[in-house]
PDB file of C-alpha atoms and ligand atoms in Angstrom:
ATOM      1  CA  MET A   1       0.054  -0.094   0.012  1.00  0.00           C
ATOM      2  CA  LEU A   2       1.386   3.515  -1.129  1.00  0.00           C
ATOM      3  CA  PHE A   3       0.675   6.486   0.770  1.00  0.00           C
ATOM      4  CA  ALA A   4       0.387   8.893  -2.079  1.00  0.00           C
ATOM      5  CA  GLU A   5       1.014  12.326  -0.334  1.00  0.00           C
ATOM      6  CA  THR A   6       4.094  10.820   1.562  1.00  0.00           C
ATOM      7  CA  ALA A   7       5.297   9.491  -1.804  1.00  0.00           C
ATOM      8  CA  ARG A   8       4.776  12.624  -3.514  1.00  0.00           C
ATOM      9  CA  GLN A   9       6.632  14.610  -0.626  1.00  0.00           C
ATOM     10  CA  ALA A  10       9.500  12.230  -0.898  1.00  0.00           C
ATOM     11  CA  PHE A  11       9.943  12.826  -4.749  1.00  0.00           C
ATOM     12  CA  LEU A  12       9.740  16.450  -4.299  1.00  0.00           C
ATOM     13  CA  ARG A  13      12.398  16.558  -1.582  1.00  0.00           C
ATOM     14  CA  THR A  14      14.406  14.429  -3.792  1.00  0.00           C
ATOM     15  CA  ALA A  15      14.270  16.637  -6.737  1.00  0.00           C
ATOM     16  CA  VAL A  16      14.963  19.865  -4.595  1.00  0.00           C
ATOM     17  CA  ALA A  17      17.842  18.122  -3.029  1.00  0.00           C
ATOM     18  CA  ALA A  18      19.159  17.430  -6.648  1.00  0.00           C
ATOM     19  CA  GLY A  19      18.730  21.011  -7.387  1.00  0.00           C
ATOM     20  CA  ALA A  20      15.510  21.392  -8.762  1.00  0.00           C
ATOM     21  CA  THR A  21      13.294  24.598  -8.451  1.00  0.00           C
ATOM     22  CA  ILE A  22       9.398  23.707  -7.764  1.00  0.00           C
ATOM     23  CA  ALA A  23       6.739  26.410  -8.679  1.00  0.00           C
ATOM     24  CA  TYR A  24       3.110  26.101  -7.415  1.00  0.00           C
ATOM     25  CA  GLY A  25       0.169  27.604  -8.722  1.00  0.00           C
ATOM     26  CA  GLU A  26       1.768  28.636 -11.799  1.00  0.00           C
ATOM     27  CA  PRO A  27       0.233  26.654 -14.559  1.00  0.00           C
ATOM     28  CA  VAL A  28       1.816  26.531 -18.050  1.00  0.00           C
ATOM     29  CA  THR A  29      -0.457  27.910 -20.493  1.00  0.00           C
ATOM     30  CA  ALA A  30       1.545  27.044 -23.760  1.00  0.00           C
ATOM     31  CA  ILE A  31       4.564  25.309 -25.029  1.00  0.00           C
ATOM     32  CA  ARG A  32       6.213  26.952 -27.966  1.00  0.00           C
ATOM     33  CA  ARG A  33       9.175  26.155 -30.269  1.00  0.00           C
ATOM     34  CA  ASN A  34      11.841  29.083 -30.127  1.00  0.00           C
ATOM     35  CA  GLY A  35      14.121  28.331 -32.898  1.00  0.00           C
ATOM     36  CA  ALA A  36      15.585  24.656 -33.621  1.00  0.00           C
ATOM     37  CA  GLU A  37      16.958  24.056 -30.210  1.00  0.00           C
ATOM     38  CA  SER A  38      14.844  25.983 -27.638  1.00  0.00           C
ATOM     39  CA  LEU A  39      11.511  25.825 -26.004  1.00  0.00           C
ATOM     40  CA  THR A  40       9.598  28.687 -24.300  1.00  0.00           C
ATOM     41  CA  LEU A  41       7.172  27.721 -21.620  1.00  0.00           C
ATOM     42  CA  GLU A  42       4.548  30.505 -21.005  1.00  0.00           C
ATOM     43  CA  GLY A  43       2.564  31.150 -18.056  1.00  0.00           C
ATOM     44  CA  ASP A  44       0.423  34.058 -16.888  1.00  0.00           C
ATOM     45  CA  GLY A  45       2.896  37.099 -17.042  1.00  0.00           C
ATOM     46  CA  TRP A  46       6.061  34.901 -17.062  1.00  0.00           C
ATOM     47  CA  SER A  47       7.928  32.425 -19.464  1.00  0.00           C
ATOM     48  CA  ILE A  48      10.913  30.054 -19.116  1.00  0.00           C
ATOM     49  CA  SER A  49      13.336  29.175 -22.090  1.00  0.00           C
ATOM     50  CA  CYS A  50      14.597  25.608 -22.014  1.00  0.00           C
ATOM     51  CA  GLY A  51      16.112  23.100 -24.283  1.00  0.00           C
ATOM     52  CA  LYS A  52      13.598  20.107 -23.415  1.00  0.00           C
ATOM     53  CA  ALA A  53      10.483  19.824 -21.485  1.00  0.00           C
ATOM     54  CA  VAL A  54       8.641  16.788 -20.003  1.00  0.00           C
ATOM     55  CA  VAL A  55       5.038  17.235 -19.626  1.00  0.00           C
ATOM     56  CA  THR A  56       3.015  15.193 -17.205  1.00  0.00           C
ATOM     57  CA  ALA A  57      -0.170  17.405 -16.765  1.00  0.00           C
ATOM     58  CA  GLY A  58      -2.815  14.528 -16.189  1.00  0.00           C
ATOM     59  CA  PRO A  59      -6.131  15.069 -17.720  1.00  0.00           C
ATOM     60  CA  TRP A  60      -4.878  18.475 -18.647  1.00  0.00           C
ATOM     61  CA  LEU A  61      -2.334  17.207 -21.077  1.00  0.00           C
ATOM     62  CA  PRO A  62      -4.788  17.887 -24.131  1.00  0.00           C
ATOM     63  CA  ARG A  63      -4.539  21.727 -23.451  1.00  0.00           C
ATOM     64  CA  LEU A  64      -0.797  21.692 -23.834  1.00  0.00           C
ATOM     65  CA  LEU A  65      -0.416  19.091 -26.542  1.00  0.00           C
ATOM     66  CA  PRO A  66      -3.766  19.266 -28.310  1.00  0.00           C
ATOM     67  CA  VAL A  67      -2.856  17.733 -31.570  1.00  0.00           C
ATOM     68  CA  ASP A  68      -0.992  14.568 -30.220  1.00  0.00           C
ATOM     69  CA  LEU A  69      -3.636  13.890 -27.460  1.00  0.00           C
ATOM     70  CA  GLY A  70      -6.759  16.060 -28.090  1.00  0.00           C
ATOM     71  CA  ALA A  71      -8.790  13.092 -29.782  1.00  0.00           C
ATOM     72  CA  ILE A  72      -7.224  10.576 -27.559  1.00  0.00           C
ATOM     73  CA  LEU A  73      -7.448  11.287 -23.937  1.00  0.00           C
ATOM     74  CA  ARG A  74     -10.776  11.140 -22.193  1.00  0.00           C
ATOM     75  CA  PRO A  75     -11.161  12.575 -18.602  1.00  0.00           C
ATOM     76  CA  GLN A  76     -13.838  10.785 -16.850  1.00  0.00           C
ATOM     77  CA  ARG A  77     -15.336  10.857 -13.486  1.00  0.00           C
ATOM     78  CA  ILE A  78     -15.257   7.964 -10.987  1.00  0.00           C
ATOM     79  CA  PRO A  79     -16.678   7.583  -7.501  1.00  0.00           C
ATOM     80  CA  ILE A  80     -14.932   6.090  -4.597  1.00  0.00           C
ATOM     81  CA  PHE A  81     -16.403   5.274  -1.157  1.00  0.00           C
ATOM     82  CA  TRP A  82     -15.543   4.620   2.286  1.00  0.00           C
ATOM     83  CA  PHE A  83     -17.558   2.031   4.212  1.00  0.00           C
ATOM     84  CA  ASP A  84     -17.666   1.635   8.227  1.00  0.00           C
ATOM     85  CA  PRO A  85     -17.347  -1.600   9.615  1.00  0.00           C
ATOM     86  CA  LEU A  86     -20.424  -2.979  11.280  1.00  0.00           C
ATOM     87  CA  PRO A  87     -20.409  -2.658  15.293  1.00  0.00           C
ATOM     88  CA  GLY A  88     -17.413  -5.073  16.590  1.00  0.00           C
ATOM     89  CA  ARG A  89     -15.850  -5.748  13.038  1.00  0.00           C
ATOM     90  CA  ALA A  90     -13.422  -3.147  12.927  1.00  0.00           C
ATOM     91  CA  PRO A  91     -10.250  -5.234  13.871  1.00  0.00           C
ATOM     92  CA  ASP A  92     -11.302  -7.633  10.812  1.00  0.00           C
ATOM     93  CA  PHE A  93     -10.748  -4.686   8.446  1.00  0.00           C
ATOM     94  CA  ALA A  94      -7.499  -3.253   9.969  1.00  0.00           C
ATOM     95  CA  ALA A  95      -4.118  -3.056   8.127  1.00  0.00           C
ATOM     96  CA  GLY A  96      -2.087  -6.202   8.918  1.00  0.00           C
ATOM     97  CA  ARG A  97      -5.399  -8.449   8.994  1.00  0.00           C
ATOM     98  CA  PHE A  98      -7.261  -7.209   5.939  1.00  0.00           C
ATOM     99  CA  PRO A  99      -5.741  -7.461   2.594  1.00  0.00           C
ATOM    100  CA  LEU A 100      -5.576  -5.086  -0.324  1.00  0.00           C
ATOM    101  CA  PHE A 101      -8.086  -6.717  -2.550  1.00  0.00           C
ATOM    102  CA  LEU A 102      -9.218  -6.597  -6.472  1.00  0.00           C
ATOM    103  CA  LEU A 103     -12.424  -8.575  -6.747  1.00  0.00           C
ATOM    104  CA  GLU A 104     -13.753  -9.612 -10.249  1.00  0.00           C
ATOM    105  CA  THR A 105     -17.417 -10.318 -10.083  1.00  0.00           C
ATOM    106  CA  ALA A 106     -19.418 -12.508 -12.243  1.00  0.00           C
ATOM    107  CA  ASP A 107     -20.353  -9.397 -14.670  1.00  0.00           C
ATOM    108  CA  GLY A 108     -16.774  -8.678 -15.172  1.00  0.00           C
ATOM    109  CA  SER A 109     -16.894  -5.867 -12.593  1.00  0.00           C
ATOM    110  CA  LEU A 110     -13.709  -4.893 -11.008  1.00  0.00           C
ATOM    111  CA  VAL A 111     -13.886  -3.788  -7.319  1.00  0.00           C
ATOM    112  CA  TYR A 112     -10.755  -2.746  -5.382  1.00  0.00           C
ATOM    113  CA  GLY A 113     -10.112  -1.841  -1.758  1.00  0.00           C
ATOM    114  CA  LEU A 114      -7.726  -0.980   1.005  1.00  0.00           C
ATOM    115  CA  PRO A 115      -7.769  -1.851   4.655  1.00  0.00           C
ATOM    116  CA  LYS A 116      -8.797   0.612   7.103  1.00  0.00           C
ATOM    117  CA  TRP A 117      -6.066   3.112   7.693  1.00  0.00           C
ATOM    118  CA  ARG A 118      -5.488   6.481   9.179  1.00  0.00           C
ATOM    119  CA  ASP A 119      -7.595   7.658   6.286  1.00  0.00           C
ATOM    120  CA  ILE A 120      -8.944  11.162   7.030  1.00  0.00           C
ATOM    121  CA  ARG A 121     -12.427   9.874   5.719  1.00  0.00           C
ATOM    122  CA  GLY A 122     -12.170   6.813   7.976  1.00  0.00           C
ATOM    123  CA  GLY A 123     -13.736   3.516   6.973  1.00  0.00           C
ATOM    124  CA  VAL A 124     -12.539   1.125   4.489  1.00  0.00           C
ATOM    125  CA  LYS A 125     -11.916   2.732   0.900  1.00  0.00           C
ATOM    126  CA  ILE A 126     -13.684   0.730  -1.826  1.00  0.00           C
ATOM    127  CA  GLY A 127     -14.451   1.499  -5.317  1.00  0.00           C
ATOM    128  CA  PHE A 128     -15.294   0.248  -8.816  1.00  0.00           C
ATOM    129  CA  HIS A 129     -12.312   0.234 -11.210  1.00  0.00           C
ATOM    130  CA  ASN A 130     -14.478  -0.152 -14.381  1.00  0.00           C
ATOM    131  CA  LYS A 131     -17.728   1.061 -13.577  1.00  0.00           C
ATOM    132  CA  HIS A 132     -19.617   4.161 -13.153  1.00  0.00           C
ATOM    133  CA  LEU A 133     -17.174   6.308 -15.088  1.00  0.00           C
ATOM    134  CA  THR A 134     -18.695   9.319 -16.918  1.00  0.00           C
ATOM    135  CA  ASP A 135     -17.148  11.841 -19.085  1.00  0.00           C
ATOM    136  CA  ILE A 136     -16.358  15.064 -17.644  1.00  0.00           C
ATOM    137  CA  ASP A 137     -15.963  18.749 -18.247  1.00  0.00           C
ATOM    138  CA  LEU A 138     -12.726  19.648 -16.243  1.00  0.00           C
ATOM    139  CA  ASP A 139     -13.831  23.214 -16.130  1.00  0.00           C
ATOM    140  CA  GLY A 140     -17.250  22.308 -14.899  1.00  0.00           C
ATOM    141  CA  PRO A 141     -18.268  20.998 -11.350  1.00  0.00           C
ATOM    142  CA  ARG A 142     -17.346  17.454 -10.687  1.00  0.00           C
ATOM    143  CA  PRO A 143     -20.748  15.652 -10.648  1.00  0.00           C
ATOM    144  CA  PRO A 144     -21.429  14.249  -7.179  1.00  0.00           C
ATOM    145  CA  VAL A 145     -21.487  10.690  -6.340  1.00  0.00           C
ATOM    146  CA  ARG A 146     -24.810   8.950  -6.077  1.00  0.00           C
ATOM    147  CA  ARG A 147     -26.554   6.879  -3.309  1.00  0.00           C
ATOM    148  CA  GLU A 148     -27.417   4.532  -6.167  1.00  0.00           C
ATOM    149  CA  GLU A 149     -23.746   4.004  -6.943  1.00  0.00           C
ATOM    150  CA  ALA A 150     -22.659   3.172  -3.463  1.00  0.00           C
ATOM    151  CA  ASP A 151     -25.644   0.649  -3.024  1.00  0.00           C
ATOM    152  CA  GLU A 152     -24.566  -1.129  -6.259  1.00  0.00           C
ATOM    153  CA  LEU A 153     -20.894  -1.318  -5.161  1.00  0.00           C
ATOM    154  CA  TRP A 154     -22.019  -2.665  -1.670  1.00  0.00           C
ATOM    155  CA  HIS A 155     -24.103  -5.376  -3.231  1.00  0.00           C
ATOM    156  CA  ALA A 156     -20.968  -6.424  -5.514  1.00  0.00           C
ATOM    157  CA  PHE A 157     -18.527  -6.876  -2.626  1.00  0.00           C
ATOM    158  CA  ASN A 158     -20.743  -7.711   0.334  1.00  0.00           C
ATOM    159  CA  PRO A 159     -21.159 -11.497  -0.448  1.00  0.00           C
ATOM    160  CA  SER A 160     -17.412 -11.661  -0.418  1.00  0.00           C
ATOM    161  CA  LEU A 161     -16.606  -9.347   2.161  1.00  0.00           C
ATOM    162  CA  PRO A 162     -19.423  -9.101   4.619  1.00  0.00           C
ATOM    163  CA  GLY A 163     -19.137  -7.096   7.760  1.00  0.00           C
ATOM    164  CA  LEU A 164     -19.285  -3.465   6.308  1.00  0.00           C
ATOM    165  CA  ALA A 165     -22.274  -0.986   6.739  1.00  0.00           C
ATOM    166  CA  ARG A 166     -24.288  -0.032   3.642  1.00  0.00           C
ATOM    167  CA  ALA A 167     -24.359   3.701   4.245  1.00  0.00           C
ATOM    168  CA  ALA A 168     -20.995   5.173   2.757  1.00  0.00           C
ATOM    169  CA  ARG A 169     -19.050   8.399   2.223  1.00  0.00           C
ATOM    170  CA  GLY A 170     -18.047   9.296  -1.372  1.00  0.00           C
ATOM    171  CA  MET A 171     -16.329  11.381  -3.501  1.00  0.00           C
ATOM    172  CA  SER A 172     -15.638  11.967  -7.206  1.00  0.00           C
ATOM    173  CA  CYS A 173     -12.180  11.424  -8.616  1.00  0.00           C
ATOM    174  CA  VAL A 174     -10.771  11.819 -12.227  1.00  0.00           C
ATOM    175  CA  TYR A 175      -9.357   8.855 -14.290  1.00  0.00           C
ATOM    176  CA  THR A 176      -7.621   9.872 -17.618  1.00  0.00           C
ATOM    177  CA  MET A 177      -8.620   7.161 -19.728  1.00  0.00           C
ATOM    178  CA  THR A 178      -6.806   6.203 -22.957  1.00  0.00           C
ATOM    179  CA  PRO A 179      -8.728   3.876 -25.383  1.00  0.00           C
ATOM    180  CA  ASP A 180      -6.872   0.862 -24.507  1.00  0.00           C
ATOM    181  CA  GLU A 181      -6.613   1.743 -20.766  1.00  0.00           C
ATOM    182  CA  CYS A 182      -2.822   1.627 -21.123  1.00  0.00           C
ATOM    183  CA  PHE A 183      -0.318   4.449 -20.608  1.00  0.00           C
ATOM    184  CA  ILE A 184       1.115   6.726 -23.206  1.00  0.00           C
ATOM    185  CA  ILE A 185       4.700   7.670 -22.813  1.00  0.00           C
ATOM    186  CA  ASP A 186       6.269   9.259 -25.977  1.00  0.00           C
ATOM    187  CA  HIS A 187       7.875  11.972 -27.677  1.00  0.00           C
ATOM    188  CA  SER A 188       5.585  14.725 -28.805  1.00  0.00           C
ATOM    189  CA  SER A 189       4.978  14.685 -32.691  1.00  0.00           C
ATOM    190  CA  GLU A 190       3.584  18.298 -32.063  1.00  0.00           C
ATOM    191  CA  ILE A 191       6.385  20.110 -30.541  1.00  0.00           C
ATOM    192  CA  ASP A 192      10.140  18.822 -30.837  1.00  0.00           C
ATOM    193  CA  ASN A 193      11.886  18.314 -27.624  1.00  0.00           C
ATOM    194  CA  VAL A 194       8.778  17.552 -25.478  1.00  0.00           C
ATOM    195  CA  VAL A 195       8.323  14.245 -23.994  1.00  0.00           C
ATOM    196  CA  PHE A 196       5.243  13.266 -22.182  1.00  0.00           C
ATOM    197  CA  ALA A 197       3.488  10.738 -20.100  1.00  0.00           C
ATOM    198  CA  SER A 198      -0.011  10.146 -19.533  1.00  0.00           C
ATOM    199  CA  ALA A 199       0.424   7.468 -16.934  1.00  0.00           C
ATOM    200  CA  CYS A 200      -3.080   7.068 -16.571  1.00  0.00           C
ATOM    201  CA  SER A 201      -6.468   5.118 -16.835  1.00  0.00           C
ATOM    202  CA  GLY A 202      -6.587   5.006 -13.022  1.00  0.00           C
ATOM    203  CA  HIS A 203      -3.457   2.853 -12.593  1.00  0.00           C
ATOM    204  CA  GLY A 204      -0.391   5.052 -12.974  1.00  0.00           C
ATOM    205  CA  PHE A 205       0.663   5.943  -9.491  1.00  0.00           C
ATOM    206  CA  LYS A 206       2.696   2.948  -8.535  1.00  0.00           C
ATOM    207  CA  PHE A 207       4.602   3.339 -11.818  1.00  0.00           C
ATOM    208  CA  ALA A 208       5.586   6.889 -11.184  1.00  0.00           C
ATOM    209  CA  PRO A 209       9.265   6.368 -10.156  1.00  0.00           C
ATOM    210  CA  ALA A 210       9.970   3.958 -13.140  1.00  0.00           C
ATOM    211  CA  ILE A 211       8.157   6.357 -15.544  1.00  0.00           C
ATOM    212  CA  GLY A 212       9.915   9.358 -14.197  1.00  0.00           C
ATOM    213  CA  GLU A 213      13.189   7.594 -14.807  1.00  0.00           C
ATOM    214  CA  ALA A 214      12.302   6.906 -18.291  1.00  0.00           C
ATOM    215  CA  LEU A 215      10.947  10.133 -19.077  1.00  0.00           C
ATOM    216  CA  ALA A 216      14.323  11.785 -17.823  1.00  0.00           C
ATOM    217  CA  GLN A 217      16.287   9.278 -20.120  1.00  0.00           C
ATOM    218  CA  MET A 218      13.943  10.160 -23.048  1.00  0.00           C
ATOM    219  CA  ALA A 219      14.729  14.016 -22.448  1.00  0.00           C
ATOM    220  CA  VAL A 220      18.204  13.817 -21.995  1.00  0.00           C
ATOM    221  CA  ASN A 221      19.539  10.761 -23.930  1.00  0.00           C
ATOM    222  CA  GLY A 222      16.667  10.947 -26.744  1.00  0.00           C
ATOM    223  CA  ARG A 223      15.446   7.314 -25.970  1.00  0.00           C
ATOM    224  CA  SER A 224      14.886   5.299 -22.482  1.00  0.00           C
ATOM    225  CA  ALA A 225      16.910   2.329 -21.516  1.00  0.00           C
ATOM    226  CA  ILE A 226      13.867   0.062 -21.688  1.00  0.00           C
ATOM    227  CA  ASP A 227      11.857  -0.395 -24.496  1.00  0.00           C
ATOM    228  CA  LEU A 228       8.494   1.666 -24.328  1.00  0.00           C
ATOM    229  CA  GLU A 229       6.980   0.859 -27.738  1.00  0.00           C
ATOM    230  CA  ALA A 230       3.905  -0.593 -26.269  1.00  0.00           C
ATOM    231  CA  PHE A 231       3.233   2.776 -24.838  1.00  0.00           C
ATOM    232  CA  SER A 232       3.649   4.674 -28.056  1.00  0.00           C
ATOM    233  CA  LEU A 233       1.158   7.158 -29.272  1.00  0.00           C
ATOM    234  CA  ALA A 234       1.480   5.680 -32.854  1.00  0.00           C
ATOM    235  CA  ARG A 235      -0.560   2.648 -31.652  1.00  0.00           C
ATOM    236  CA  PHE A 236      -3.782   5.057 -31.792  1.00  0.00           C
TER     237      PHE A 236
HETATM  238  C1  LIG B   1     -10.037   7.325  -7.172  1.00  0.00           C
HETATM  239  C2  LIG B   1      -8.488   6.954  -7.805  1.00  0.00           C
HETATM  240  C3  LIG B   1      -7.776   5.867  -7.301  1.00  0.00           C
HETATM  241  C4  LIG B   1      -6.675   5.375  -8.010  1.00  0.00           C
HETATM  242  N1  LIG B   1      -6.101   4.421  -7.412  1.00  0.00           N
HETATM  243  C5  LIG B   1      -4.782   4.112  -7.779  1.00  0.00           C
HETATM  244  C6  LIG B   1      -4.104   2.811  -7.634  1.00  0.00           C
HETATM  245  O1  LIG B   1      -4.664   2.257  -6.734  1.00  0.00           O
HETATM  246  N2  LIG B   1      -2.956   2.727  -8.150  1.00  0.00           N
HETATM  247  C7  LIG B   1      -2.457   3.420  -8.935  1.00  0.00           C
HETATM  248  O2  LIG B   1      -1.184   3.031  -9.377  1.00  0.00           O
HETATM  249  N3  LIG B   1      -2.937   4.576  -9.582  1.00  0.00           N
HETATM  250  C8  LIG B   1      -4.119   4.861  -8.948  1.00  0.00           C
HETATM  251  N4  LIG B   1      -4.765   5.904  -9.405  1.00  0.00           N
HETATM  252  C9  LIG B   1      -4.392   6.619 -10.637  1.00  0.00           C
HETATM  253  C10 LIG B   1      -3.349   7.722 -10.354  1.00  0.00           C
HETATM  254  O3  LIG B   1      -3.662   8.376  -9.325  1.00  0.00           O
HETATM  255  C11 LIG B   1      -2.821   8.273 -11.644  1.00  0.00           C
HETATM  256  O4  LIG B   1      -2.631   7.320 -12.573  1.00  0.00           O
HETATM  257  C12 LIG B   1      -1.679   9.215 -11.491  1.00  0.00           C
HETATM  258  O5  LIG B   1      -2.030  10.215 -10.399  1.00  0.00           O
HETATM  259  C13 LIG B   1      -1.366  10.130 -12.699  1.00  0.00           C
HETATM  260  O6  LIG B   1      -0.202  10.649 -12.398  1.00  0.00           O
HETATM  261  P1  LIG B   1       0.036  11.934 -13.401  1.00  0.00           P
HETATM  262  O7  LIG B   1       1.384  12.608 -12.841  1.00  0.00           O
HETATM  263  O8  LIG B   1       0.078  11.466 -14.753  1.00  0.00           O
HETATM  264  O9  LIG B   1      -1.063  13.042 -13.356  1.00  0.00           O
HETATM  265  P2  LIG B   1      -1.686  13.878 -12.052  1.00  0.00           P
HETATM  266  O10 LIG B   1      -1.407  12.940 -10.785  1.00  0.00           O
HETATM  267  O11 LIG B   1      -3.062  14.087 -12.713  1.00  0.00           O
HETATM  268  O12 LIG B   1      -1.005  15.126 -11.939  1.00  0.00           O
HETATM  269  C14 LIG B   1      -1.116  16.019 -13.019  1.00  0.00           C
HETATM  270  C15 LIG B   1      -0.317  17.266 -12.385  1.00  0.00           C
HETATM  271  O13 LIG B   1      -0.169  18.298 -13.443  1.00  0.00           O
HETATM  272  C16 LIG B   1      -0.419  19.718 -12.838  1.00  0.00           C
HETATM  273  N5  LIG B   1      -0.956  20.517 -14.176  1.00  0.00           N
HETATM  274  C17 LIG B   1      -1.951  20.414 -14.854  1.00  0.00           C
HETATM  275  N6  LIG B   1      -2.015  21.197 -15.987  1.00  0.00           N
HETATM  276  C18 LIG B   1      -0.884  21.901 -15.633  1.00  0.00           C
HETATM  277  C19 LIG B   1      -0.275  23.131 -16.304  1.00  0.00           C
HETATM  278  N7  LIG B   1      -0.895  23.581 -17.409  1.00  0.00           N
HETATM  279  N8  LIG B   1       0.792  23.613 -15.533  1.00  0.00           N
HETATM  280  C20 LIG B   1       1.522  23.050 -14.810  1.00  0.00           C
HETATM  281  N9  LIG B   1       0.965  21.917 -14.125  1.00  0.00           N
HETATM  282  C21 LIG B   1      -0.038  21.395 -14.385  1.00  0.00           C
HETATM  283  C22 LIG B   1      -1.809  19.304 -12.082  1.00  0.00           C
HETATM  284  O14 LIG B   1      -1.911  20.236 -10.983  1.00  0.00           O
HETATM  285  C23 LIG B   1      -1.123  17.886 -11.279  1.00  0.00           C
HETATM  286  O15 LIG B   1      -0.535  18.263 -10.213  1.00  0.00           O
HETATM  287  C24 LIG B   1      -6.023   6.220  -9.066  1.00  0.00           C
HETATM  288  C25 LIG B   1      -6.751   7.407  -9.355  1.00  0.00           C
HETATM  289  C26 LIG B   1      -7.971   7.688  -8.930  1.00  0.00           C
HETATM  290  C27 LIG B   1      -8.746   9.011  -9.346  1.00  0.00           C
END
């Protein structure tokens, strides 16, 4: 089980220790070619010149690379829920006793979940991986979770995992889907000297260190040490 925020902070600390400067709240609004060898990253009232750029803007990638990715990436809202153990059952769902799980039901639905941990929302975090996905407008309000979605989820896992109350707290998250649900890691065909990754479709976090290393090699050496052909943009 990875603790996403702790992991992110570790990456950021490591980057700063290696000399990186980190800017928050300053989105890049455009990437432009500036002669044959140089790029300009533009923001609101600022710009930076650089030789290479690695772009990992998640669902917002098509805004920076519309030709490469505009017709391919699909931001979709997916609900996730926290269920409380029934009275007396909390120890059964604690980390160390209850496992991480992925459950495939008879209709092909995938349900995943984590043990009860120090989650700010409390309860056992459970969600469908491949159900209740709906297209969203990134600029609009995130559609709220629905009671029927929590109910359907509970009915899917409860025969295998009894002991959780049916009432749940939920929130809407975003998966950035590709047509084959696999990653895209490639050189941009739209802007020379830009490499990008959409480590996405809802299963990219655990691969971040490996993908980051590959992206750095692609930017610095022109290619990665391992073959990433399977993740090329050309397959679409
Ligand atoms: C509910 C849920 C459960 C998940 N569970 C798992 C799991 O169990 N295991 C797993 O491996 N993965 C999981 N994932 C998927 C994982 O979170 C993503 O694959 C991963 O976060 C993608 O990383 P990323 O860096 O490509 O994009 P993101 O994490 O989306 O990061 C993109 C970043 O770019 C920034 N940005 C965007 N536009 C700009 C701009 N113009 N200028 C500057 N910065 C910009 C954003 O602010 C953001 O910080 C889950 C996702 C969800 C929603």
